[in-house]
Coordinates of C-alpha atoms in Angstrom, one line a residue:
X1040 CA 0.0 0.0 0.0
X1041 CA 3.2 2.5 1.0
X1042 CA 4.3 1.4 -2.5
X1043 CA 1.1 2.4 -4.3
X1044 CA 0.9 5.5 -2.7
X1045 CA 4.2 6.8 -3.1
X1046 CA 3.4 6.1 -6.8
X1047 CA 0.3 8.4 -6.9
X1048 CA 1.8 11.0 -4.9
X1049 CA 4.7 10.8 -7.7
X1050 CA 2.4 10.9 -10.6
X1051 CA 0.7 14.1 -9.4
X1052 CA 3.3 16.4 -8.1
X1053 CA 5.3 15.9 -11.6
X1054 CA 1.8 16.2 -12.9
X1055 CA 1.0 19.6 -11.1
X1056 CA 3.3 21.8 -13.2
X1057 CA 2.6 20.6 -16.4
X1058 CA -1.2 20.9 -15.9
X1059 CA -0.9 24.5 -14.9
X1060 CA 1.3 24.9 -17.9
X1061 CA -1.6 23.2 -20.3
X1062 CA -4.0 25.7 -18.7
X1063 CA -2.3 28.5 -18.4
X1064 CA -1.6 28.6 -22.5
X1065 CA -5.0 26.9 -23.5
X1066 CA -3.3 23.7 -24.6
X1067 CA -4.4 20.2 -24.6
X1068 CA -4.1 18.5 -21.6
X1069 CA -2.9 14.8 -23.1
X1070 CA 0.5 15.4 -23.9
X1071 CA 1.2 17.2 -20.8
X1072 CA 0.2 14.4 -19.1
X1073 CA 1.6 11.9 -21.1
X1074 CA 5.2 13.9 -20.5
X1075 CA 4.7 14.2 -16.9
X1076 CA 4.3 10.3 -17.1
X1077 CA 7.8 10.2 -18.8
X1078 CA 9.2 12.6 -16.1
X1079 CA 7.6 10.1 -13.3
X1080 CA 8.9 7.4 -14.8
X1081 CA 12.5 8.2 -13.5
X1082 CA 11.3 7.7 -10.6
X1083 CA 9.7 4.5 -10.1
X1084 CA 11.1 1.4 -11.5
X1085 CA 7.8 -1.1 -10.8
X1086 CA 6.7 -2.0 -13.8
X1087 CA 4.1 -4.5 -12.4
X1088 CA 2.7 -1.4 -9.7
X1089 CA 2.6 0.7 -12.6
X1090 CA 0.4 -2.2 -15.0
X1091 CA -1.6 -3.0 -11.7
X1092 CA -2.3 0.9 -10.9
X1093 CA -3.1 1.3 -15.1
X1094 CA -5.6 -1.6 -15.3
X1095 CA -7.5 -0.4 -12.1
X1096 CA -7.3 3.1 -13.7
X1097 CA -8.5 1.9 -17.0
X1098 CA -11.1 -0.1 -15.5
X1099 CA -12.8 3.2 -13.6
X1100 CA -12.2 5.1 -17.2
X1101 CA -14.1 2.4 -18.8
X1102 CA -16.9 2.8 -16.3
X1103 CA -17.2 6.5 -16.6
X1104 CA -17.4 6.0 -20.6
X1105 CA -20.4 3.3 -20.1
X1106 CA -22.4 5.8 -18.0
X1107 CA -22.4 8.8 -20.8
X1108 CA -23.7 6.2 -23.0
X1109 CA -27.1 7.1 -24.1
X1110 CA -28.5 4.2 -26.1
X1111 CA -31.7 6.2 -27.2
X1112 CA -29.6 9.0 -28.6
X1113 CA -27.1 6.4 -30.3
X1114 CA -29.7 3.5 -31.4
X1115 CA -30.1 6.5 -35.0
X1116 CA -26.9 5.6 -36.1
X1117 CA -26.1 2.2 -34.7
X1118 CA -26.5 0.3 -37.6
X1119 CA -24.0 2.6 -39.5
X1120 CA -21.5 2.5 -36.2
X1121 CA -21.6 -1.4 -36.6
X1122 CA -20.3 -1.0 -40.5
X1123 CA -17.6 1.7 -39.7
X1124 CA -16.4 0.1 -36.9
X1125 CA -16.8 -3.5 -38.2
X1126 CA -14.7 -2.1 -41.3
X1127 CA -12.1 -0.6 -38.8
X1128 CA -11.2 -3.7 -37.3
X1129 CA -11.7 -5.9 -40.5
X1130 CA -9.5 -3.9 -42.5
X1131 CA -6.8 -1.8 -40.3
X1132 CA -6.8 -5.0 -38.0
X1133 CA -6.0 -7.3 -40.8
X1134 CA -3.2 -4.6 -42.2
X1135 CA -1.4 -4.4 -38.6
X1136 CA -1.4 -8.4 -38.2
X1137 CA 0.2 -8.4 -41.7
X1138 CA 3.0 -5.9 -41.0
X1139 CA 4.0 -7.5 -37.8
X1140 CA 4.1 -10.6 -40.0
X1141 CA 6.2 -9.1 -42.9
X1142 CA 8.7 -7.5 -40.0
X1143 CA 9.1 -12.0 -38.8
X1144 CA 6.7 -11.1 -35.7
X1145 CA 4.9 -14.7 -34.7
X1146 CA 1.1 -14.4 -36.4
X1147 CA 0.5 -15.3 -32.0
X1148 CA 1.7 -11.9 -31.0
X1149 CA 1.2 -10.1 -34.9
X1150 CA -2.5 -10.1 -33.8
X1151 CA -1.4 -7.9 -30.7
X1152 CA -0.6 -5.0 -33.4
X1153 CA -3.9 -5.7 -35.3
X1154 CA -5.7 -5.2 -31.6
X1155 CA -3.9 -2.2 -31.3
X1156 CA -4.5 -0.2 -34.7
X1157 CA -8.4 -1.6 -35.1
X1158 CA -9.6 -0.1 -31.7
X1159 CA -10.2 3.6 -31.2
X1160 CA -10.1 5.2 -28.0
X1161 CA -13.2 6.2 -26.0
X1162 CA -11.6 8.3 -23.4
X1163 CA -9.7 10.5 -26.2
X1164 CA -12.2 10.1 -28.9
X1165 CA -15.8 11.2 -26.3
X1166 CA -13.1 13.5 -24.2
X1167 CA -12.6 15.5 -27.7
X1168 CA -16.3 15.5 -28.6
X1169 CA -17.9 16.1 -25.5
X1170 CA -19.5 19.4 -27.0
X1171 CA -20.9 17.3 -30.2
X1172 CA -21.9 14.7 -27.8
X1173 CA -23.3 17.4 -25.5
X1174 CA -25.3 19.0 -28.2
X1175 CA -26.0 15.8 -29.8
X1176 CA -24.5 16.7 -33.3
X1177 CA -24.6 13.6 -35.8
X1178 CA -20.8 13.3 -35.5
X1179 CA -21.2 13.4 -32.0
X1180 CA -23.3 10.4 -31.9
X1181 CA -21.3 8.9 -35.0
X1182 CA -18.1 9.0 -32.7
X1183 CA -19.5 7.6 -29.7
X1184 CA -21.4 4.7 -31.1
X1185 CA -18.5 3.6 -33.4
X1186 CA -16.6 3.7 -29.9
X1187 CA -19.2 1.5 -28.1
X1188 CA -19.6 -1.1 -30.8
X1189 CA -15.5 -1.0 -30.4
X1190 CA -15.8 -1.8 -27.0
X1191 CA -18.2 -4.9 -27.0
X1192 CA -15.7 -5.9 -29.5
X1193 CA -12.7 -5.5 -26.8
X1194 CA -14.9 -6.8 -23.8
X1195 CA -15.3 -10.4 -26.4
X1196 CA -11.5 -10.5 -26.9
X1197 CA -10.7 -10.0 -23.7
X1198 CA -13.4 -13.0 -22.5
X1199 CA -11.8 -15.1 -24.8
X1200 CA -8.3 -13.8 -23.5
X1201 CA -9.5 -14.0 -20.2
X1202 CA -10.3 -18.6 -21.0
X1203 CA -6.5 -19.1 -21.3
X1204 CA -7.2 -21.0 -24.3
X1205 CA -8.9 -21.3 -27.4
X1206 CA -10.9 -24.7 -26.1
X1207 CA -14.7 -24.0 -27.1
X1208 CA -15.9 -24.9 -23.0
X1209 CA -13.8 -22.5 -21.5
X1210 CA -14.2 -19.1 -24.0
X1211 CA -18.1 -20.4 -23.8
X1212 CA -18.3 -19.9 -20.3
X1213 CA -16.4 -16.7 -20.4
X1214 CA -18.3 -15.1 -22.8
X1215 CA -21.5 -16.9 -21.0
X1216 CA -20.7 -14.9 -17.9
X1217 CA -19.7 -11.4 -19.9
X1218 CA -22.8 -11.7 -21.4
X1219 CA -25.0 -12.2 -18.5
X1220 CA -23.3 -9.3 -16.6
X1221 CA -24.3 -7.1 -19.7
X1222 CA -27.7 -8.3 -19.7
X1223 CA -28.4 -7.3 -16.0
X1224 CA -27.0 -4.4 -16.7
X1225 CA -29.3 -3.4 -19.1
X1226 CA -32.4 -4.5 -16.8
X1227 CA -31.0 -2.3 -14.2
X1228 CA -31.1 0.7 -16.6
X1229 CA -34.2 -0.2 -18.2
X1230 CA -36.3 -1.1 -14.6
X1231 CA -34.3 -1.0 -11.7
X1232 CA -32.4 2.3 -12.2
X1233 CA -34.9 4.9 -11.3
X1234 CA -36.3 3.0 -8.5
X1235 CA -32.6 3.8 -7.0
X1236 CA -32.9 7.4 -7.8
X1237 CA -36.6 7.8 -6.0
X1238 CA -35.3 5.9 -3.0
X1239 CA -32.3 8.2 -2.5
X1240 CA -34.6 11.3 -3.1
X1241 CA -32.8 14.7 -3.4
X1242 CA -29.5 13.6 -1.9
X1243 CA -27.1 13.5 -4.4
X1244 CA -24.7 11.9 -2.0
X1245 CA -26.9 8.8 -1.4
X1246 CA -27.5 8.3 -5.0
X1247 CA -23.2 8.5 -5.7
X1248 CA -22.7 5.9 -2.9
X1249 CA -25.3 3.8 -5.0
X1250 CA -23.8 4.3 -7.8
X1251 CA -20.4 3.4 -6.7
X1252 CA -22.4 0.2 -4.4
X1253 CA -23.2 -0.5 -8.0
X1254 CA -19.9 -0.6 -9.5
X1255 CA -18.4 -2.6 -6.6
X1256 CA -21.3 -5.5 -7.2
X1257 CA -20.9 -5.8 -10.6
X1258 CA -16.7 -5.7 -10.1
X1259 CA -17.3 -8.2 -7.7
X1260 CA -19.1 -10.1 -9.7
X1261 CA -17.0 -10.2 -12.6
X1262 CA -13.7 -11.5 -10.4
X1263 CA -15.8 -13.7 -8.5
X1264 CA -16.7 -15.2 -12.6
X1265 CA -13.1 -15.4 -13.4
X1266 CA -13.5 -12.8 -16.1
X1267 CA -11.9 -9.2 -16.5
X1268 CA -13.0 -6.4 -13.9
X1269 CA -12.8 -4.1 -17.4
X1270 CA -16.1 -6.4 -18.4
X1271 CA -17.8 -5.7 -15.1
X1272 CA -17.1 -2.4 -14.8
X1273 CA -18.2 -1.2 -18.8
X1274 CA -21.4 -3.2 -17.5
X1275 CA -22.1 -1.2 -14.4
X1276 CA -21.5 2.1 -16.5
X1277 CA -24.4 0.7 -18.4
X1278 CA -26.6 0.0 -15.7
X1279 CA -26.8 3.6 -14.6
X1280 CA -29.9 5.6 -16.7
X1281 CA -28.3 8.3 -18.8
X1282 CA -30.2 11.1 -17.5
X1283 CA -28.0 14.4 -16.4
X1284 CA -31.3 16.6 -16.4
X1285 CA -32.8 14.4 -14.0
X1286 CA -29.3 13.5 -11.6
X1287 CA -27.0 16.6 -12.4
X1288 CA -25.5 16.1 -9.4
X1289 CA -24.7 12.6 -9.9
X1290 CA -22.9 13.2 -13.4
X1291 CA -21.4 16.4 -12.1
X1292 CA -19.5 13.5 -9.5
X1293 CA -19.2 11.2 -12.0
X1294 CA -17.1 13.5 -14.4
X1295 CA -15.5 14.7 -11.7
X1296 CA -13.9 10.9 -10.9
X1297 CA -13.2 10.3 -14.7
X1298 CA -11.1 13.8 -14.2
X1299 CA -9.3 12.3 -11.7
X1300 CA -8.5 8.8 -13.3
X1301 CA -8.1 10.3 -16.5
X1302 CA -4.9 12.3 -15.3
X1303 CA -3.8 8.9 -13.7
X1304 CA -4.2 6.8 -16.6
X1305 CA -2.3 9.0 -19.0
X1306 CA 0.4 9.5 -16.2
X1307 CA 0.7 5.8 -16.4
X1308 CA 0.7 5.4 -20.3
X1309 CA 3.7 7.8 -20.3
X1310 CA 5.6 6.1 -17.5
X1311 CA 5.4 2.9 -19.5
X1312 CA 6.8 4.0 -22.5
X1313 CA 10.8 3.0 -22.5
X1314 CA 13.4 3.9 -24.6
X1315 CA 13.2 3.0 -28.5
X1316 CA 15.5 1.0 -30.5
X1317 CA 15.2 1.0 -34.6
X1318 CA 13.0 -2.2 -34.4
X1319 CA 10.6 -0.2 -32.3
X1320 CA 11.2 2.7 -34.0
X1321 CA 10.0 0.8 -37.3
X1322 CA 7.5 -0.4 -35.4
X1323 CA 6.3 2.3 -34.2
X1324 CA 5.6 3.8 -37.5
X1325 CA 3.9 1.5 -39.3
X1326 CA 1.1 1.5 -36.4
X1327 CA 0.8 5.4 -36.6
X1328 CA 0.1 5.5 -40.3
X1329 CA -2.3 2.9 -39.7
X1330 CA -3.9 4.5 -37.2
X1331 CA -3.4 8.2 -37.5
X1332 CA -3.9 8.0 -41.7
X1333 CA -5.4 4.7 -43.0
X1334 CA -8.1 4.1 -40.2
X1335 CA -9.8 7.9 -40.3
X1336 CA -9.3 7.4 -44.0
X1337 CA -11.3 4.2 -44.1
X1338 CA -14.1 5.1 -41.7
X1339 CA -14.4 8.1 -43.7
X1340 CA -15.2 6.4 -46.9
X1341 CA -17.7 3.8 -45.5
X1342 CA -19.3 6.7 -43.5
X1343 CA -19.8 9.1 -46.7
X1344 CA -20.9 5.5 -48.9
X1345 CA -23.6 4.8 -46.4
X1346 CA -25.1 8.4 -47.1
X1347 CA -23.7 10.7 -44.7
X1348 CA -22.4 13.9 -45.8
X1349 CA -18.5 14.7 -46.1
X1350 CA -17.8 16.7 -43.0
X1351 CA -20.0 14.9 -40.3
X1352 CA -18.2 11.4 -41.8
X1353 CA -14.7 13.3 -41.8
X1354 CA -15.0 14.7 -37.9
X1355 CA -16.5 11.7 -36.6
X1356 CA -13.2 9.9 -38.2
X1357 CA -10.4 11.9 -36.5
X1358 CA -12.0 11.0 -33.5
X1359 CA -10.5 7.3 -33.9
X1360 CA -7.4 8.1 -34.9
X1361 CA -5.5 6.6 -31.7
X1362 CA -4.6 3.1 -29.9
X1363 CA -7.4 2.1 -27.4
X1364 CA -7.3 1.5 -24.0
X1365 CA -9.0 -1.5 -24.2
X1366 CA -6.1 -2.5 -26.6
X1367 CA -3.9 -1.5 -23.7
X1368 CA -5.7 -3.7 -21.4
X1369 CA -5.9 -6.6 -23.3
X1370 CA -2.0 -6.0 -23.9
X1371 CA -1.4 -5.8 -20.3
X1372 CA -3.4 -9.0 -19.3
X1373 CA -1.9 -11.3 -22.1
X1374 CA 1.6 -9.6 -20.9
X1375 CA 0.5 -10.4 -17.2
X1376 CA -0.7 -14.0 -18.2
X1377 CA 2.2 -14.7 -20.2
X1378 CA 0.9 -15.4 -23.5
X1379 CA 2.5 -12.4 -25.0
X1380 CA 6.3 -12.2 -24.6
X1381 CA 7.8 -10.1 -27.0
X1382 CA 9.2 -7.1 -25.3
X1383 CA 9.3 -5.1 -28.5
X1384 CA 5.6 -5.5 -29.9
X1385 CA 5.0 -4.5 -26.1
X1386 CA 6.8 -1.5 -25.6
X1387 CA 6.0 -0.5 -29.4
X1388 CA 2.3 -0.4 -28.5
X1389 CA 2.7 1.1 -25.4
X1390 CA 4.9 3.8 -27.3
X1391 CA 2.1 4.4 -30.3
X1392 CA -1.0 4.6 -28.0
X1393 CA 0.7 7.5 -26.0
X1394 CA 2.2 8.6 -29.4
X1395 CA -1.2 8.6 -31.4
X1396 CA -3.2 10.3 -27.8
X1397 CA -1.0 13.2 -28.7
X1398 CA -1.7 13.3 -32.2
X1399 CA -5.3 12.9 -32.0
X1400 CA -5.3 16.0 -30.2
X1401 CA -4.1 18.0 -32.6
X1402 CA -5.9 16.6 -35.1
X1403 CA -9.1 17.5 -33.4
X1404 CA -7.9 21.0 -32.8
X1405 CA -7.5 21.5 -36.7
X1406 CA -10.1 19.1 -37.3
X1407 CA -11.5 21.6 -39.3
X1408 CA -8.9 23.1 -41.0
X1409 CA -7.9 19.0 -42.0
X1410 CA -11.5 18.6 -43.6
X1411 CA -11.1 21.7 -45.5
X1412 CA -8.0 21.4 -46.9
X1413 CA -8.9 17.7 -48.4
X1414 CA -12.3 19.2 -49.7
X1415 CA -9.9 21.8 -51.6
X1416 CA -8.6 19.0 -53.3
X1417 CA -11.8 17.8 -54.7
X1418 CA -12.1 14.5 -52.9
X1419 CA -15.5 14.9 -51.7
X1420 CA -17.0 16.4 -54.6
X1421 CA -18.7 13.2 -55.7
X1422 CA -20.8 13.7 -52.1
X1423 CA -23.1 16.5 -54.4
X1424 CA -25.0 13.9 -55.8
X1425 CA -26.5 12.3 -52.5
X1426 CA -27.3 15.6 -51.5
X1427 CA -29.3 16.1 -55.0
X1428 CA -30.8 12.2 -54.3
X1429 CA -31.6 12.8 -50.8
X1430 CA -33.1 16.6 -51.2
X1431 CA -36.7 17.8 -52.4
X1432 CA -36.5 21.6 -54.2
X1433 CA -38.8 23.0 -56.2
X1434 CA -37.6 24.2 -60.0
X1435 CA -37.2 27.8 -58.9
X1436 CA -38.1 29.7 -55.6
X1437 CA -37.5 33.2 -54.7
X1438 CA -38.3 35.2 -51.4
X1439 CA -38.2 32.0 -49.4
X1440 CA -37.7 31.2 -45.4
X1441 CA -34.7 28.9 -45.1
X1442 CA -34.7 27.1 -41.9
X1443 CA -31.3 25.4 -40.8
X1444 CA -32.0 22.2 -38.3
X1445 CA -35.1 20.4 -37.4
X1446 CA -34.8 19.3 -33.7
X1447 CA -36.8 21.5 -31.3
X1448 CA -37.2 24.8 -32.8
X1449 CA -37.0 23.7 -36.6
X1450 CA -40.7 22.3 -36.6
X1451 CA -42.2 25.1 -35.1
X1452 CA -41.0 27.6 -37.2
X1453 CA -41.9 25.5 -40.1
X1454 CA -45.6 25.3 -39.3
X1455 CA -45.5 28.9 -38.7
X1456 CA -44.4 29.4 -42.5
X1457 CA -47.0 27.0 -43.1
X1458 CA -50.0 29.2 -41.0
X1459 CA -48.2 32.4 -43.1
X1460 CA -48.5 30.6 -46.2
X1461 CA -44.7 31.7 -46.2
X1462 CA -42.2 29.3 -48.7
X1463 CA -39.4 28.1 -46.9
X1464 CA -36.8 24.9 -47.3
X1465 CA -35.4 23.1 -44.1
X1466 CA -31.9 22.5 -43.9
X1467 CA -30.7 19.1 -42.4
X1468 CA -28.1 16.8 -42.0
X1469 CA -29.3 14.8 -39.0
X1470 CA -30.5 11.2 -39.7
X1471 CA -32.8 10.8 -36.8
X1472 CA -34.8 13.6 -37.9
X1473 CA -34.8 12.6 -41.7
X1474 CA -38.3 10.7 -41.3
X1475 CA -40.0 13.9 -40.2
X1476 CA -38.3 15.9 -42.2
X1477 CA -39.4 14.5 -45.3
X1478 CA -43.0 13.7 -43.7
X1479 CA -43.5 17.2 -42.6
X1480 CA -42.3 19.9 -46.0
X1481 CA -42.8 19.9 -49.2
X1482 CA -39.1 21.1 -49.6
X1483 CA -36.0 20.5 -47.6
X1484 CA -32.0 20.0 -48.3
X1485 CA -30.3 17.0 -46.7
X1486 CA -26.7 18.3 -46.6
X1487 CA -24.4 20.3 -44.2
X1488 CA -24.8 23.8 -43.8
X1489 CA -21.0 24.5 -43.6
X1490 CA -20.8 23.3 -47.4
X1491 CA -21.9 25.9 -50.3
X1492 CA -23.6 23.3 -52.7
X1493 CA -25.9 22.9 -49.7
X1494 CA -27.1 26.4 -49.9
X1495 CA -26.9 26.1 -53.7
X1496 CA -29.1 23.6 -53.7
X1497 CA -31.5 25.4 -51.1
X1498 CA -31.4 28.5 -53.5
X1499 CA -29.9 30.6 -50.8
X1500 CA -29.4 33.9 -53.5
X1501 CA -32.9 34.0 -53.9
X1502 CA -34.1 33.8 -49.9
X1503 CA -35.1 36.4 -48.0
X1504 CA -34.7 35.2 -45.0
X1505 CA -32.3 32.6 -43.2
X1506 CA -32.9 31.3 -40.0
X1507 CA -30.5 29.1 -37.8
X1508 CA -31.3 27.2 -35.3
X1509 CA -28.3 25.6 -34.8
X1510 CA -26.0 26.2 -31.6
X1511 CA -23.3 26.2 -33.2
X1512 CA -20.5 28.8 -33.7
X1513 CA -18.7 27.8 -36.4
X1514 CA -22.1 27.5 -38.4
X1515 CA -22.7 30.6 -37.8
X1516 CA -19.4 32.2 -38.6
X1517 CA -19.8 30.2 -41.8
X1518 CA -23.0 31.5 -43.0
X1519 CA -21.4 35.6 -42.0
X1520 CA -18.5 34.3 -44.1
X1521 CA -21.1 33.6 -47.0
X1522 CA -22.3 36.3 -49.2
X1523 CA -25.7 36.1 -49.0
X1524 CA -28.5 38.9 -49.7
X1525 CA -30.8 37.6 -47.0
X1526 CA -30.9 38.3 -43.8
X1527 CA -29.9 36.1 -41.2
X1528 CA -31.2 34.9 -37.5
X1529 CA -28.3 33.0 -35.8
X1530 CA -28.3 31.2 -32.3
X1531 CA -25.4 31.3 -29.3
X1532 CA -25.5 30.6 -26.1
X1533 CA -23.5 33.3 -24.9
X1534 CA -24.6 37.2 -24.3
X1535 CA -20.9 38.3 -25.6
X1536 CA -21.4 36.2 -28.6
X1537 CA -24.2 37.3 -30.3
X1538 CA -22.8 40.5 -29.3
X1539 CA -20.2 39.8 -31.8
X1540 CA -22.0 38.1 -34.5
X1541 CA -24.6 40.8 -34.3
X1542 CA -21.5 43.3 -35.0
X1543 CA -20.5 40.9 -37.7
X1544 CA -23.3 41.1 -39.5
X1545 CA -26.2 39.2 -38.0
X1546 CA -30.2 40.5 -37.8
X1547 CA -30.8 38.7 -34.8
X1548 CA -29.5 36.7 -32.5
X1549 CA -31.2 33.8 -30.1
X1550 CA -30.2 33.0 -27.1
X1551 CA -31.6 30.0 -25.1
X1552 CA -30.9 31.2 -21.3
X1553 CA -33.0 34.5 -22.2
X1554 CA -35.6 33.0 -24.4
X1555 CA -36.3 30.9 -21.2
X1556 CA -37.0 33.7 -18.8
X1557 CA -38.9 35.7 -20.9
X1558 CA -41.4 32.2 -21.1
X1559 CA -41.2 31.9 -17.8
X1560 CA -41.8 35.0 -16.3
X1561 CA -44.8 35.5 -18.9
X1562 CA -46.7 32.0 -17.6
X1563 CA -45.9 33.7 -14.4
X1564 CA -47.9 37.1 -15.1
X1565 CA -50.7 34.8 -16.2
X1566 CA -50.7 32.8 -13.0
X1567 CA -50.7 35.8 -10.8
X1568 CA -53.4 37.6 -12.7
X1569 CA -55.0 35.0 -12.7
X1570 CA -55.5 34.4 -16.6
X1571 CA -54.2 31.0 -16.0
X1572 CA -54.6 28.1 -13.6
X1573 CA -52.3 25.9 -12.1
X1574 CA -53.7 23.1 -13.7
X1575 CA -53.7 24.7 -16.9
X1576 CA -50.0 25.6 -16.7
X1577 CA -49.3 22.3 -16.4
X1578 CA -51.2 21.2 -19.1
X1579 CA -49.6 23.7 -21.4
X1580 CA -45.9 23.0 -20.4
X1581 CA -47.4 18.9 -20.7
X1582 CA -48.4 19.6 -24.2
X1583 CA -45.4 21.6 -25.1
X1584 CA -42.8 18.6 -24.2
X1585 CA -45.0 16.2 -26.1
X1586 CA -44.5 18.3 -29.3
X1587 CA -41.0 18.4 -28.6

C-alpha cells in the first residue's frame, strides 16, 4: 500500500506543473500528461505497480465511458456505427497483423498490433467531442457509437483472452458470464435504475454511494466469474440511466472521478513508454500511419458510402485516430498471463497509444482546418450527388424562409411558415430527424450547412430570410462568411457572442438562457393575474414537451 501511494503522490506532483502549464496557455491537456508520465517514470522502477495501478485506472475510465452512453440518442446511427467500426477492425486489423508478420513477428503476437491499430479510444475520442456529444450533433453520436460497438468488441477479446485457451468450454463460459453481466446491466437501466434514484430522493450523496455500491457488485461479480473487472465495470457504466437533467448532481460526481483517473491513466501510459530502438522505432511507424492516416481514412469512406455527408463522416473519423485502451488492457493482461512475450511489440504499443493520444489532439484542434483542406482537393465532390438524391426543391423559388435544423425549434417555425403561407426549405443533415423531415415539407436540403452546394441547392441567393437554429458557432461564422443577400437569425449561447455576430453582421441573434426567462416570467404574469390556472399551466408545459 506504502508502495502504491508513493506512486500516486509521484504521478501528481510531476503532474501539477505541467497541468498549470496546459492551462495557463490553453493547450491540450494529453500530452502534458503523457510527458509528466515520462518525467515520473524516473522515478519509479515497478513495472508491475505501474500495470496494476493502469488496469484499475483503465477499469474506472471504462466505467465512466459506459455511463455517458445514451443508447436512445445512439440506437439512430447504430447500424451505420456497426459497419464503420466493423470495417475498422476488419481492415486496419487485418493490415497491422500483416506488418508484424512481414517484419518476422509470430502471427500469436502479430494479432497484438492488429488489436492495437483496429480499436479507437473512447476516453480521447468522447473527451474531444464532449461538445458534439453534448449538443448531440450527428458526429457526435457517429463518434460515440462507433466507440461503443469497439468496446463490446474488446470486452469479447478480452473474455476469450481471459479462457487461457482457445478450447470452445472455457471461452463459452467466459463469454456466457460477460454476457449475462451485460444483460443485467441493461435490466438495471431499463427497470431497476430509477427505482434507486426515487429511494435516494434529493441527496445526491446517497445516489453517488449507489452508484459506486453498483460498480463494486458488478466488479465483484466479474472476479468472482473469473473474467476481466474491465467487463464488469463497462457493465455497471451501463446499468446507470443516462439522464443528467434528472441527476446533475450525480454526473457532475461522476465526471468529476473520470477527471481524476483520466490524469492517472495517461500519467501511467507515459511512464510505460521506455526507450526506443530501430525495431521499435520501425514499429512504431507503421502502427501510426495505420492508425493516424489509413483508419480515419477508411471510416471516412464507409461513412460518406452509407449516405452521410462529407464533413459529419470526416469529424467523426479523427475522433478514432488513436490506440485504445482497451487494446492497452488486453496487452497488459496477455503480458501479465504470459501469452505475450515479445518485449518489442509491447513496448511499441505502449509507445504508439501514447504517441497517437498526442496526435489525436491536434488533429481534433485542426479538425476543421484537416476537412477543409482535403475538400480543396476535390475529394468529396462526388458527395453532391447524394445531396441532390436525398433533397426535395422545387424548379425555382425566390423570397423564401430557409430554416437550418429540425430538432426542437425547426418544426415550429416550419408550421409557422405553413400558418403564413410563407415558402421556406429546411436544412438538415441529422439522420434521426430525416423521417419527419421528409413527412412534414414539401421542400427541404439533406446536406451540411458549412458546405456551399448545400445552400446552392437550397437557393440561398434567392431567400429572404435565413434562419438558424443551430447552436453552433462555427455554423454561424460560416453563414457571416457567405455572401448572402438575405438576412440572417443566428443562435449562441452566450450574451458576448451574439454580441459579436450581431457586429459581424447578423439581424438577430437567439439566445436560449433568455428566451427561457422571458417564457417563464410571462406564464408567471398569467398565473398571478389570474388568466391561467395551475392546472392549466401544467397542461400547457405537458403539451409543449410532447411536441418536442
Amino acid at each position: 500500500m506504502t508502495d502504491l501511494l508513493t506512486t500516486v503522490a509521484i504521478m501528481f506532483i510531476v503532474a501539477g506543473p505541467f497541468l498549470l502549464f496546459a492551462n495557463r496557455f490553453s493547450l491540450p491537456s494529453v500530452p502534458f500528461l503523457i510527458i509528466a508520465g515520462l518525467v515520473a517514470g524516473q522515478f519509479v522502477d515497478d513495472t508491475d505497480l505501474i500495470l496494476e495501478l493502469a488496469r484499475y485506472g483503465i477499469a474506472l475510465l471504462v466505467f465512466t465511458f459506459g455511463v455517458q452512453i445514451s443508447l436512445s440518442s445512439v440506437r439512430t446511427v447504430l447500424v451505420d456505427s456497426e459497419i464503420a467500426a466493423l470495417g475498422q477492425i476488419v481492415v486496419v486489423g487485418s493490415l497491422g497483423v500483416g506488418f508484424g508478420v512481414v517484419l518476422g513477428i509470430p502471427v500469436e503476437e502479430a494479432i497484438y498490433l492488429g488489436v492495437a491499430v483496429a480499436l479507437s479510444s473512447t476516453i480521447v475520442g468522447t473527451a474531444l467531442l464532449q461538445t458534439e456529444i453534448r449538443r448531440n450533433l450527428v458526429r457526435g453520436r457517429l463518434a460515440q457509437s462507433i466507440q461503443f460497438v469497439q468496446d463490446l468488441v474488446g470486452i469479447a477479446i478480452l473474455l476469450v483472452l481471459g479462457a487461457g485457451t482457445l478450447a470452445a468450454d472455457p471461452i463459452a463460459t467466459q463469454v456466457g458470464y460477460g454476457v449475462t453481466l451485460l444483460l443485467v446491466a441493461v435490466v438495471i437501466n431499463r427497470y431497476l435504475f430509477e427505482k434507486i434514484g426515487r429511494l435516494a430522493g434529493d441527496s445526491d450523496e446517497l445516489l453517488i454511494i449507489g452508484v459506486v455500491s453498483l460498480l463494486v457488485a458488478f466488479i465483484g461479480a466479474a472476479e468472482l466469474a473469473g473474467i476481466s473487472i474491465i467487463v464488469g465495470a463497462f457493465a455497471a457504466g451501463l446499468a446507470v440511466r443516462h439522464n443528467p437533467t434528472e441527476h446533475l448532481g450525480l454526473f457532475n460526481g461522476i465526471t468529476s472521478i473520470r477527471d481524476f483517473f483520466v490524469a492517472i491513466f495517461f500519467v501511467t501510459l507515459g511512464m510505460l513508454v521506455t526507450s526506443p530502438t530501430v525495431e521499435k522505432l520501425i514499429l512504431v511507424s507503421g502502427l501510426l500511419i495505420l492508425v493516424a492516416v489509413v483508419k480515419p481514412v477508411l471510416t471516412t469512406g464507409i461513412l460518406i458510402y452509407q449516405g452521410y455527408e462529407p464533413r459529419s463522416a470526416t469529424l467523426a473519423s479523427l475522433s478514432s485516430d488513436q490506440v485504445s485502451e482497451f487494446a492497452l488492457i488486453i496487452l497488459i493482461e496477455a503480458w501479465l498471463l504470459g501469452i505475450l512475450t515479445n518485449q518489442a511489440v509491447f513496448d511499441a504499443i505502449i509507445f504508439a497509444a501514447a504517441a497517437s493520444m498526442i496526435t489525436s489532439s491536434l488533429s481534433r484542434r485542426y479538425a476543421e482546418d484537416i476537412y477543409q483542406v482535403v475538400s480543396s482537393l476535390g475529394l468529396y465532390r462526388w458527395g453532391n450527388k447524394q445531396i441532390d438524391e436525398r433533397s426535395e426543391m422545387p424548379d425555382s423559388l425566390s423570397n423564401h424562409v430557409i430554416i437550418v435544423g429540425y430538432g426542437r425549434q425547426g418544426p415550429k417555425l416550419a408550421s409557422a411558415c405553413r400558418r403564413l403561407d410563407q415558402p421556406y426549405v429546411v436544412i438538415e443533415n441529422d439522420p434521426g430527424h430525416r423521417e419527419d423531415v421528409v413527412a412534414d415539407n414539401e421542400a427541404y436540403v439533406y446536406g451540411d450547412a458549412m458546405e456551399p452546394y448545400t445552400w446552392e441547392k437550397a437557393q440561398a441567393d434567392s431567400a429572404q430570410l435565413i434562419i438558424s437554429t443551430v447552436n453552433s458557432d462555427p455554423i454561424s461564422e460560416r453563414l457571416l462568411g457567405f455572401d448572402f443577400d438575405a438576412d440572417l437569425i443566428l443562435r449562441s449561447d452566450e450574451v458576448e457572442k451574439a454580441n459579436r455576430l450581431l457586429d459581424s453582421g447578423a439581424l438577430y441573434v437567439t439566445i436560449s438562457d433568455m428566451l427561457a426567462s422571458e417564457q417563464l416570467i410571462k406564464q408567471l404574469r398569467a398565473l398571478i393575474d389570474g388568466k391561467m390556472t395551475r392546472e392549466e399551466l401544467k397542461e400547457n408545459q405537458q403539451a409543449e414537451l410532447e411536441l418536442d
